[in-house]
Coordinates of C-alpha atoms in Angstrom, one line a residue:
Chain A
X4 CA 12.0 147.2 -86.0
X5 CA 10.3 147.8 -82.7
X6 CA 9.4 151.3 -81.5
X7 CA 12.3 151.2 -79.1
X8 CA 14.8 150.3 -81.9
X9 CA 13.6 153.3 -83.8
X10 CA 14.2 155.5 -80.8
X11 CA 17.7 154.2 -80.4
X12 CA 18.3 155.0 -84.1
X13 CA 17.1 158.6 -83.3
X14 CA 19.3 158.8 -80.3
X15 CA 22.4 157.8 -82.3
X16 CA 21.5 160.6 -84.8
X17 CA 21.2 163.1 -82.0
X18 CA 24.6 161.9 -80.6
X19 CA 26.1 162.2 -84.0
X20 CA 25.0 165.8 -84.3
X21 CA 26.3 166.6 -80.8
X22 CA 29.6 165.1 -81.6
X23 CA 29.8 167.1 -84.8
X24 CA 29.2 170.4 -83.1
X25 CA 31.6 169.6 -80.3
X26 CA 34.4 168.8 -82.7
X27 CA 33.6 171.9 -84.9
X28 CA 33.6 174.1 -81.8
X29 CA 36.8 172.6 -80.5
X30 CA 38.5 173.1 -83.9
X31 CA 37.4 176.7 -84.2
X32 CA 38.1 177.8 -80.6
X33 CA 35.4 178.9 -78.2
X34 CA 34.6 181.0 -75.2
X35 CA 34.0 179.7 -71.7
X36 CA 32.3 181.1 -68.5
X37 CA 32.0 180.1 -64.9
X38 CA 28.5 179.1 -63.8
X39 CA 26.9 179.9 -60.4
X40 CA 27.9 176.4 -59.1
X41 CA 31.5 177.4 -60.0
X42 CA 31.6 174.8 -62.8
X43 CA 32.7 175.8 -66.3
X44 CA 30.5 176.0 -69.4
X45 CA 31.6 176.6 -73.0
X46 CA 29.9 177.6 -76.2
X47 CA 30.3 173.9 -77.2
X48 CA 28.1 172.7 -74.2
X49 CA 25.4 175.2 -75.1
X50 CA 25.4 174.6 -78.9
X51 CA 25.4 170.8 -78.5
X52 CA 22.4 170.9 -76.1
X53 CA 20.5 173.4 -78.3
X54 CA 21.0 171.2 -81.4
X55 CA 19.9 168.2 -79.4
X56 CA 16.7 169.9 -78.1
X57 CA 15.8 171.2 -81.6
X58 CA 16.2 167.7 -83.0
X59 CA 14.1 166.1 -80.3
X60 CA 11.3 168.7 -80.5
X61 CA 11.2 168.3 -84.3
X62 CA 11.2 164.5 -84.3
X63 CA 9.1 163.9 -81.1
X64 CA 7.1 167.0 -80.3
X65 CA 5.2 165.3 -77.4
X66 CA 8.4 164.2 -75.6
X67 CA 9.9 166.0 -72.6
X68 CA 13.5 167.1 -72.4
X69 CA 15.7 167.7 -69.4
X70 CA 19.2 169.2 -70.1
X71 CA 22.0 170.4 -67.9
X72 CA 22.3 173.8 -69.5
X73 CA 18.7 174.7 -70.4
X74 CA 16.4 172.9 -67.9
X75 CA 13.1 171.2 -68.3
X76 CA 10.8 171.1 -71.4
X77 CA 7.3 169.6 -71.1
X78 CA 7.6 168.0 -67.7
X79 CA 5.2 165.1 -67.2
X80 CA 5.4 163.9 -70.8
X81 CA 5.3 160.1 -71.2
X82 CA 8.8 160.0 -72.7
X83 CA 11.6 162.2 -71.4
X84 CA 15.0 162.7 -73.0
X85 CA 17.8 163.7 -70.6
X86 CA 21.1 165.2 -71.8
X87 CA 24.4 166.3 -70.5
X88 CA 26.0 167.8 -73.6
X89 CA 29.5 167.7 -72.3
X90 CA 30.1 165.8 -69.1
X91 CA 33.6 166.8 -68.1
X92 CA 33.8 170.3 -69.5
X93 CA 36.9 170.8 -67.4
X94 CA 38.6 167.9 -69.3
X95 CA 37.3 169.3 -72.6
X96 CA 38.9 172.7 -71.9
X97 CA 42.1 171.2 -70.6
X98 CA 42.5 168.9 -73.5
X99 CA 42.0 165.6 -71.7
X100 CA 40.0 163.3 -74.0
X101 CA 37.8 161.7 -71.4
X102 CA 34.8 164.1 -71.7
X103 CA 31.6 162.7 -73.1
X104 CA 28.0 163.4 -74.2
X105 CA 25.4 161.6 -72.1
X106 CA 22.0 160.9 -73.6
X107 CA 19.2 159.0 -71.9
X108 CA 15.5 158.3 -72.6
X109 CA 13.1 157.5 -69.8
X110 CA 9.5 156.3 -69.8
X111 CA 8.4 157.6 -66.4
X112 CA 11.3 156.4 -64.1
X113 CA 12.3 153.5 -66.4
X114 CA 15.4 154.0 -68.6
X115 CA 14.7 152.9 -72.2
X116 CA 18.1 153.6 -73.7
X117 CA 21.4 155.3 -73.0
X118 CA 24.3 156.6 -75.0
X119 CA 27.8 157.7 -73.8
X120 CA 29.6 159.3 -76.7
X121 CA 33.3 160.2 -76.4
X122 CA 34.4 162.5 -79.3
X123 CA 37.9 162.8 -78.0
X124 CA 38.4 159.0 -77.9
X125 CA 36.2 158.2 -80.9
X126 CA 34.2 155.7 -78.9
X127 CA 30.6 155.2 -78.3
X128 CA 28.9 153.1 -75.6
X129 CA 25.1 152.5 -75.8
X130 CA 22.4 150.3 -74.6
X131 CA 18.7 149.6 -75.3
X132 CA 16.5 148.1 -72.6
X133 CA 16.2 144.4 -73.6
X134 CA 18.6 144.9 -76.5
X135 CA 22.0 144.6 -74.9
X136 CA 24.9 147.0 -74.3
X137 CA 27.6 147.8 -76.8
X138 CA 30.9 149.7 -77.3
X139 CA 30.8 150.6 -81.0
X140 CA 29.9 147.2 -82.6
X141 CA 31.1 145.0 -79.8
X142 CA 28.6 143.7 -77.3
X143 CA 29.5 144.2 -73.6
X144 CA 29.2 141.4 -71.1
X145 CA 30.3 142.0 -67.6
X146 CA 31.9 138.9 -66.0
X147 CA 31.3 139.0 -62.3
X148 CA 34.1 138.3 -59.8
X149 CA 34.0 134.5 -59.3
X150 CA 32.4 133.5 -56.0
X151 CA 35.5 131.5 -55.1
X152 CA 37.5 134.8 -55.2
X153 CA 37.7 136.7 -52.0
X154 CA 37.3 140.5 -52.3
X155 CA 40.7 141.7 -51.0
X156 CA 40.8 145.4 -51.9
X157 CA 43.0 144.7 -54.9
X158 CA 40.0 145.2 -57.2
X159 CA 40.0 148.0 -59.7
X160 CA 37.6 150.5 -58.2
X161 CA 36.9 154.0 -59.6
X162 CA 35.6 156.7 -57.2
X163 CA 34.4 160.2 -58.1
X164 CA 36.7 162.9 -56.8
X165 CA 36.7 163.5 -53.1
X166 CA 35.3 167.0 -53.6
X167 CA 32.0 165.5 -54.9
X168 CA 31.7 164.0 -51.4
X169 CA 32.0 167.5 -49.9
X170 CA 29.0 168.9 -51.9
X171 CA 25.6 169.1 -50.1
X172 CA 27.2 168.2 -46.7
X173 CA 30.5 166.6 -45.8
X174 CA 30.6 162.9 -46.5
X175 CA 34.3 162.8 -47.1
X176 CA 34.7 160.1 -44.6
X177 CA 32.9 157.7 -46.9
X178 CA 35.4 158.6 -49.7
X179 CA 38.3 157.9 -47.2
X180 CA 36.9 154.5 -46.3
X181 CA 36.7 153.5 -49.9
X182 CA 40.1 155.0 -50.8
X183 CA 41.8 153.1 -48.0
X184 CA 39.8 149.9 -48.6
X185 CA 40.7 149.9 -52.3
X186 CA 44.2 151.4 -52.6
X187 CA 44.4 150.8 -56.3
X188 CA 41.4 153.0 -57.0
X189 CA 41.4 155.6 -59.8
X190 CA 39.8 159.0 -60.1
X191 CA 38.5 160.4 -63.3
X192 CA 36.1 163.3 -63.6
X193 CA 33.7 162.1 -66.3
X194 CA 31.2 159.5 -67.4
X195 CA 34.1 157.5 -68.9
X196 CA 33.9 155.7 -65.5
X197 CA 30.4 154.5 -66.3
X198 CA 31.6 153.3 -69.7
X199 CA 34.6 151.5 -68.1
X200 CA 32.3 149.9 -65.5
X201 CA 30.0 148.6 -68.3
X202 CA 33.0 147.2 -70.3
X203 CA 34.5 145.5 -67.2
X204 CA 37.6 147.7 -67.6
X205 CA 36.9 148.9 -64.0
X206 CA 35.5 146.3 -61.6
X207 CA 33.1 148.9 -60.2
X208 CA 32.6 152.7 -59.8
X209 CA 31.2 154.8 -57.0
X210 CA 29.5 158.0 -58.3
X211 CA 28.7 160.5 -55.6
X212 CA 26.3 163.5 -55.5
X213 CA 25.3 163.7 -59.1
X214 CA 22.3 165.0 -61.1
X215 CA 20.0 162.9 -63.2
X216 CA 21.7 164.1 -66.4
X217 CA 25.1 162.8 -65.2
X218 CA 23.6 159.3 -64.7
X219 CA 21.1 159.4 -67.6
X220 CA 22.8 156.5 -69.5
X221 CA 24.4 154.6 -66.7
X222 CA 21.7 152.3 -65.4
X223 CA 20.5 150.8 -68.7
X224 CA 24.1 150.5 -69.9
X225 CA 25.3 148.7 -66.8
X226 CA 22.2 146.5 -66.5
X227 CA 22.2 145.5 -70.2
X228 CA 25.9 144.6 -69.9
X229 CA 24.9 142.2 -67.0
X230 CA 26.2 144.4 -64.2
X231 CA 24.6 145.7 -61.0
X232 CA 23.4 149.3 -60.5
X233 CA 22.4 150.5 -57.1
X234 CA 21.3 154.0 -56.0
X235 CA 22.7 154.3 -52.5
X236 CA 21.6 157.9 -51.7
X237 CA 18.7 159.8 -53.2
X238 CA 18.2 163.3 -51.9
X239 CA 16.6 166.5 -53.3
X240 CA 17.3 170.2 -53.3
X241 CA 15.6 173.0 -55.2
X242 CA 17.4 171.9 -58.4
X243 CA 16.1 168.4 -58.3
X244 CA 17.4 165.0 -57.3
X245 CA 21.0 164.4 -55.9
X246 CA 21.9 160.8 -56.7
X247 CA 24.7 158.6 -55.6
X248 CA 25.2 155.2 -57.2
X249 CA 27.4 152.1 -57.2
X250 CA 27.7 150.1 -60.4
X251 CA 29.7 147.3 -62.0
X252 CA 30.4 143.7 -61.2
X253 CA 27.6 142.5 -59.0
X254 CA 29.6 140.9 -56.1
X255 CA 31.8 144.0 -55.7
X256 CA 28.8 146.4 -56.0
X257 CA 27.0 144.4 -53.2
X258 CA 30.1 144.6 -51.0
X259 CA 30.6 148.3 -51.5
X260 CA 26.9 149.0 -50.8
X261 CA 27.3 147.0 -47.5
X262 CA 30.5 149.0 -46.7
X263 CA 28.7 152.2 -47.3
X264 CA 25.7 151.2 -45.2
X265 CA 28.0 150.2 -42.4
X266 CA 26.9 146.6 -42.5
X267 CA 30.3 145.2 -43.4
X268 CA 33.8 145.8 -42.0
X269 CA 34.8 149.2 -43.4
X270 CA 38.0 147.9 -44.9
X271 CA 38.1 144.6 -46.8
X272 CA 39.6 141.9 -44.6
Chain B
X8 CA 72.8 170.2 -85.7
X9 CA 74.5 169.7 -82.4
X10 CA 75.4 166.3 -81.0
X11 CA 72.4 166.4 -78.8
X12 CA 70.0 167.2 -81.6
X13 CA 71.2 164.1 -83.4
X14 CA 70.6 162.1 -80.3
X15 CA 67.0 163.4 -80.1
X16 CA 66.5 162.5 -83.7
X17 CA 67.7 158.9 -82.8
X18 CA 65.4 158.9 -79.8
X19 CA 62.4 159.7 -82.0
X20 CA 63.3 156.9 -84.3
X21 CA 63.6 154.5 -81.4
X22 CA 60.2 155.7 -80.1
X23 CA 58.7 155.2 -83.6
X24 CA 59.8 151.6 -83.7
X25 CA 58.5 151.0 -80.2
X26 CA 55.1 152.5 -81.2
X27 CA 55.0 150.3 -84.3
X28 CA 55.6 147.1 -82.4
X29 CA 53.1 148.0 -79.7
X30 CA 50.4 148.8 -82.2
X31 CA 51.2 145.6 -84.2
X32 CA 51.1 143.4 -81.1
X33 CA 47.9 145.0 -79.9
X34 CA 46.3 144.4 -83.3
X35 CA 47.5 140.7 -83.5
X36 CA 46.7 139.8 -79.9
X37 CA 49.3 138.8 -77.3
X38 CA 50.1 136.8 -74.3
X39 CA 50.5 138.2 -70.8
X40 CA 52.2 136.9 -67.6
X41 CA 52.4 138.1 -64.0
X42 CA 55.9 139.1 -62.8
X43 CA 57.5 138.5 -59.4
X44 CA 56.4 141.9 -58.2
X45 CA 52.8 141.0 -59.2
X46 CA 52.7 143.4 -62.1
X47 CA 51.7 142.4 -65.6
X48 CA 54.1 142.0 -68.6
X49 CA 53.0 141.3 -72.1
X50 CA 54.7 140.2 -75.3
X51 CA 54.4 143.9 -76.4
X52 CA 56.5 145.2 -73.5
X53 CA 59.2 142.6 -74.2
X54 CA 59.3 143.0 -78.0
X55 CA 59.3 146.9 -77.8
X56 CA 62.2 146.8 -75.3
X57 CA 64.1 144.3 -77.4
X58 CA 63.8 146.3 -80.5
X59 CA 64.9 149.5 -78.6
X60 CA 67.9 147.7 -77.2
X61 CA 68.9 146.4 -80.6
X62 CA 68.6 149.8 -82.2
X63 CA 70.6 151.6 -79.5
X64 CA 73.4 148.9 -79.6
X65 CA 73.6 149.2 -83.4
X66 CA 73.7 153.0 -83.5
X67 CA 75.6 153.7 -80.3
X68 CA 77.7 150.6 -79.3
X69 CA 79.4 152.4 -76.5
X70 CA 76.3 153.6 -74.7
X71 CA 74.7 151.9 -71.7
X72 CA 71.1 150.8 -71.5
X73 CA 68.8 150.3 -68.5
X74 CA 65.3 148.8 -69.2
X75 CA 62.4 147.7 -67.1
X76 CA 62.2 144.2 -68.6
X77 CA 65.9 143.3 -69.4
X78 CA 68.0 145.1 -66.9
X79 CA 71.4 146.9 -67.3
X80 CA 73.8 146.8 -70.3
X81 CA 77.3 148.4 -70.0
X82 CA 76.9 150.0 -66.7
X83 CA 79.3 152.9 -66.2
X84 CA 79.1 154.1 -69.9
X85 CA 79.2 157.8 -70.4
X86 CA 75.7 157.9 -71.9
X87 CA 73.0 155.7 -70.6
X88 CA 69.6 155.1 -72.3
X89 CA 66.7 154.3 -69.9
X90 CA 63.4 152.7 -71.2
X91 CA 60.1 151.6 -69.9
X92 CA 58.6 150.1 -73.0
X93 CA 55.0 150.2 -71.8
X94 CA 54.4 152.2 -68.6
X95 CA 50.9 151.2 -67.6
X96 CA 50.7 147.7 -68.9
X97 CA 47.6 147.2 -66.9
X98 CA 45.9 150.1 -68.9
X99 CA 47.2 148.6 -72.1
X100 CA 45.7 145.2 -71.3
X101 CA 42.4 146.7 -70.2
X102 CA 42.0 149.0 -73.2
X103 CA 42.6 152.3 -71.4
X104 CA 44.6 154.5 -73.8
X105 CA 46.8 156.2 -71.2
X106 CA 49.7 153.8 -71.4
X107 CA 53.0 155.2 -72.7
X108 CA 56.6 154.5 -73.7
X109 CA 59.2 156.3 -71.6
X110 CA 62.6 156.9 -73.1
X111 CA 65.4 158.9 -71.4
X112 CA 69.0 159.6 -72.1
X113 CA 71.4 160.5 -69.3
X114 CA 75.0 161.7 -69.2
X115 CA 76.0 160.6 -65.8
X116 CA 73.1 161.8 -63.6
X117 CA 72.2 164.6 -66.0
X118 CA 69.1 164.0 -68.2
X119 CA 69.8 165.0 -71.8
X120 CA 66.5 164.2 -73.4
X121 CA 63.2 162.5 -72.7
X122 CA 60.3 161.2 -74.7
X123 CA 56.8 160.1 -73.5
X124 CA 55.0 158.5 -76.4
X125 CA 51.3 157.5 -76.2
X126 CA 50.3 155.2 -79.0
X127 CA 46.7 154.9 -77.8
X128 CA 46.3 158.7 -77.8
X129 CA 48.5 159.4 -80.8
X130 CA 50.4 162.0 -78.9
X131 CA 54.1 162.4 -78.2
X132 CA 55.7 164.7 -75.5
X133 CA 59.5 165.3 -75.7
X134 CA 62.3 167.6 -74.5
X135 CA 65.9 168.2 -75.1
X136 CA 68.1 169.8 -72.5
X137 CA 68.4 173.4 -73.6
X138 CA 66.1 172.8 -76.5
X139 CA 62.6 173.1 -75.0
X140 CA 59.7 170.8 -74.4
X141 CA 57.1 169.9 -76.9
X142 CA 53.8 168.0 -77.4
X143 CA 54.0 167.0 -81.1
X144 CA 54.9 170.3 -82.8
X145 CA 53.6 172.6 -80.0
X146 CA 56.1 174.0 -77.5
X147 CA 55.1 173.6 -73.9
X148 CA 55.3 176.5 -71.5
X149 CA 54.1 176.0 -67.9
X150 CA 52.5 179.2 -66.5
X151 CA 53.1 179.2 -62.8
X152 CA 50.2 180.0 -60.4
X153 CA 50.3 183.8 -59.9
X154 CA 51.9 184.9 -56.6
X155 CA 48.7 186.9 -55.9
X156 CA 46.7 183.7 -56.0
X157 CA 46.5 181.8 -52.7
X158 CA 46.9 178.1 -52.8
X159 CA 43.5 176.9 -51.6
X160 CA 43.4 173.2 -52.3
X161 CA 41.2 173.8 -55.4
X162 CA 44.3 173.2 -57.6
X163 CA 44.4 170.3 -60.0
X164 CA 46.7 167.8 -58.4
X165 CA 47.5 164.3 -59.6
X166 CA 48.6 161.7 -57.2
X167 CA 49.9 158.2 -57.9
X168 CA 47.6 155.5 -56.6
X169 CA 47.5 155.0 -52.8
X170 CA 48.9 151.5 -53.1
X171 CA 52.2 153.0 -54.4
X172 CA 52.5 154.7 -51.0
X173 CA 52.2 151.2 -49.4
X174 CA 55.1 149.7 -51.3
X175 CA 58.5 149.6 -49.4
X176 CA 56.9 150.6 -46.1
X177 CA 53.6 152.2 -45.3
X178 CA 53.5 155.9 -46.1
X179 CA 49.8 155.9 -46.8
X180 CA 49.3 158.8 -44.4
X181 CA 51.1 161.1 -46.8
X182 CA 48.7 160.1 -49.5
X183 CA 45.8 160.8 -47.2
X184 CA 47.2 164.3 -46.3
X185 CA 47.5 165.1 -50.0
X186 CA 44.1 163.6 -50.9
X187 CA 42.3 165.6 -48.2
X188 CA 44.3 168.8 -48.9
X189 CA 43.5 168.7 -52.6
X190 CA 40.0 167.1 -52.9
X191 CA 39.9 167.7 -56.7
X192 CA 42.9 165.4 -57.1
X193 CA 42.9 162.7 -59.9
X194 CA 44.5 159.3 -60.0
X195 CA 45.8 157.8 -63.2
X196 CA 48.3 154.8 -63.3
X197 CA 50.7 156.0 -66.0
X198 CA 53.3 158.6 -67.1
X199 CA 50.4 160.5 -68.7
X200 CA 50.5 162.4 -65.4
X201 CA 54.1 163.6 -66.2
X202 CA 52.9 164.7 -69.7
X203 CA 49.9 166.5 -68.3
X204 CA 52.1 168.2 -65.6
X205 CA 54.5 169.4 -68.5
X206 CA 51.5 170.8 -70.5
X207 CA 50.0 172.5 -67.5
X208 CA 46.9 170.3 -67.9
X209 CA 47.5 169.2 -64.3
X210 CA 48.9 171.9 -61.9
X211 CA 51.2 169.3 -60.4
X212 CA 51.7 165.6 -59.8
X213 CA 53.1 163.6 -56.9
X214 CA 54.8 160.4 -58.1
X215 CA 55.6 157.9 -55.3
X216 CA 58.0 155.0 -55.0
X217 CA 59.0 154.7 -58.6
X218 CA 62.0 153.3 -60.4
X219 CA 64.4 155.3 -62.6
X220 CA 62.7 154.0 -65.8
X221 CA 59.4 155.4 -64.7
X222 CA 60.8 158.8 -64.3
X223 CA 63.3 158.7 -67.2
X224 CA 61.7 161.5 -69.2
X225 CA 60.0 163.5 -66.5
X226 CA 62.8 165.8 -65.2
X227 CA 64.0 167.2 -68.6
X228 CA 60.4 167.4 -69.8
X229 CA 59.1 169.4 -66.8
X230 CA 62.2 171.6 -66.5
X231 CA 62.3 172.5 -70.2
X232 CA 58.6 173.4 -70.0
X233 CA 59.5 175.8 -67.2
X234 CA 58.2 173.7 -64.4
X235 CA 59.8 172.6 -61.1
X236 CA 60.9 169.0 -60.5
X237 CA 61.9 167.9 -57.0
X238 CA 63.0 164.5 -55.8
X239 CA 61.5 164.3 -52.3
X240 CA 62.5 160.7 -51.4
X241 CA 65.5 158.7 -52.7
X242 CA 66.0 155.3 -51.3
X243 CA 67.6 152.1 -52.5
X244 CA 66.9 148.4 -52.4
X245 CA 68.7 145.5 -54.2
X246 CA 66.9 146.4 -57.5
X247 CA 68.2 150.0 -57.4
X248 CA 66.9 153.4 -56.6
X249 CA 63.3 154.0 -55.3
X250 CA 62.4 157.6 -56.2
X251 CA 59.5 159.9 -55.3
X252 CA 59.1 163.2 -57.0
X253 CA 56.8 166.3 -57.1
X254 CA 56.6 168.1 -60.5
X255 CA 54.7 170.9 -62.1
X256 CA 53.9 174.6 -61.5
X257 CA 56.7 175.9 -59.3
X258 CA 54.7 177.5 -56.5
X259 CA 52.5 174.4 -56.0
X260 CA 55.4 172.1 -56.2
X261 CA 57.1 174.1 -53.4
X262 CA 54.0 174.1 -51.3
X263 CA 53.6 170.3 -51.7
X264 CA 57.2 169.7 -50.8
X265 CA 56.8 171.7 -47.7
X266 CA 53.6 169.8 -46.8
X267 CA 55.4 166.5 -47.3
X268 CA 58.3 167.7 -45.2
X269 CA 55.9 168.8 -42.4
X270 CA 57.1 172.4 -42.7
X271 CA 53.7 173.7 -43.7
X272 CA 50.2 173.1 -42.3
X273 CA 49.2 169.7 -43.5
X274 CA 46.0 170.9 -45.1
X275 CA 46.0 174.1 -47.2
X276 CA 44.4 176.9 -45.1

């Protein structure tokens, strides 16, 4: 077992304990509050991230940690764990089962492993750099759109909600271009879209104005499944990076990147 | 037990047998084909509808049946069962658990009962006219937006995919008005949106250019949960009625109906 295999084993244990605390808190009932950015946080988010941080610090005292709820620990460490304990807290609170726990491990900028765990769906997606991408025990292999097949706009695209295009400046026009160009698009609110891009369930997904913890598992998962992952916008504010990415089947990702960069007709022909 | 209670008991049995055959077919593997309208149908859709039709004809030989896959039986009967065996066949095929079985019973135009059954989520929503709406054992009560609360566009709206607004003539502009007016909107592809409107999970949903079987359970479910259900467009072609509806929290439904009718500003203030 390589060093990275051992780290993946650790990551699964950390995800198991997050899932346990999320399920326990859901069963018991919990309080919720509104954060400064108007998003919701619950006792389940906080408890899951705390348990994760404790476990990482105990197992890997020299590693860094970045979490949505409790910020940065040991910045500059060689290895850095990144967690969003519940991505889609609004779904969690409303009883929609698409919420997920996102865990990533980075060596500098390089993603080593990623886990997307969905307690409400009883599914886990994970990948290890060089070790493949999996949903539970099944290996994920993205099949690209055949080059003989024209991109018509009938493809299955996921887009983050339009309001994510209105954060940090109004880029709603880009959403509208995509929505008109791909009229069968879907809109979820969680990292389930990354999982479905990795499994080929969605042909691609466009993720707009997110934080590093939102995307902590996406790149390694998509790339290990054979897909393309492109950061199309990378800005910063005082809270850190604001990232926008396109991921999924390589031909479609390339086409969308070109659409967004204005290098291709804005609607598919 | 009234006559209608007995019919609801029958409907649950019919839904149980549809669920069983859908789960069996999913486990075994199945064939799929593309229909004339370019939608997908599988052996599971056909087998579930056939089993439903057999069960209705055996139990209620004088009742009519309308199904998505096999058309009309005994038109003009006093009671008419309506079924969509798998609403969201594309989700079923892709492994997204939001597909559902829709069953409705009508006396003339009046809906008597409705069931939305979600085998992939292990949830059932149902309602009996005068008997309330339920998710599994829990009664559903829609809480309207308080009159003191201004409708801002931050509400949780679901909209059917934009391509449904392009069927039977281009009404894509209406989609765009709604999408811009409610930038937190979501897009699913199945009757899970009706279920979530009945549970208050979504504040409202706009359902565009559907057939009677798609909406067979929606009205009784929403109204018995205390919500509003409005048909906003009712056209016909040679295959029957083409229906568009808005359903959910009454104040929001009214506002959306006014937006669609051009009687209110097209974007919330």
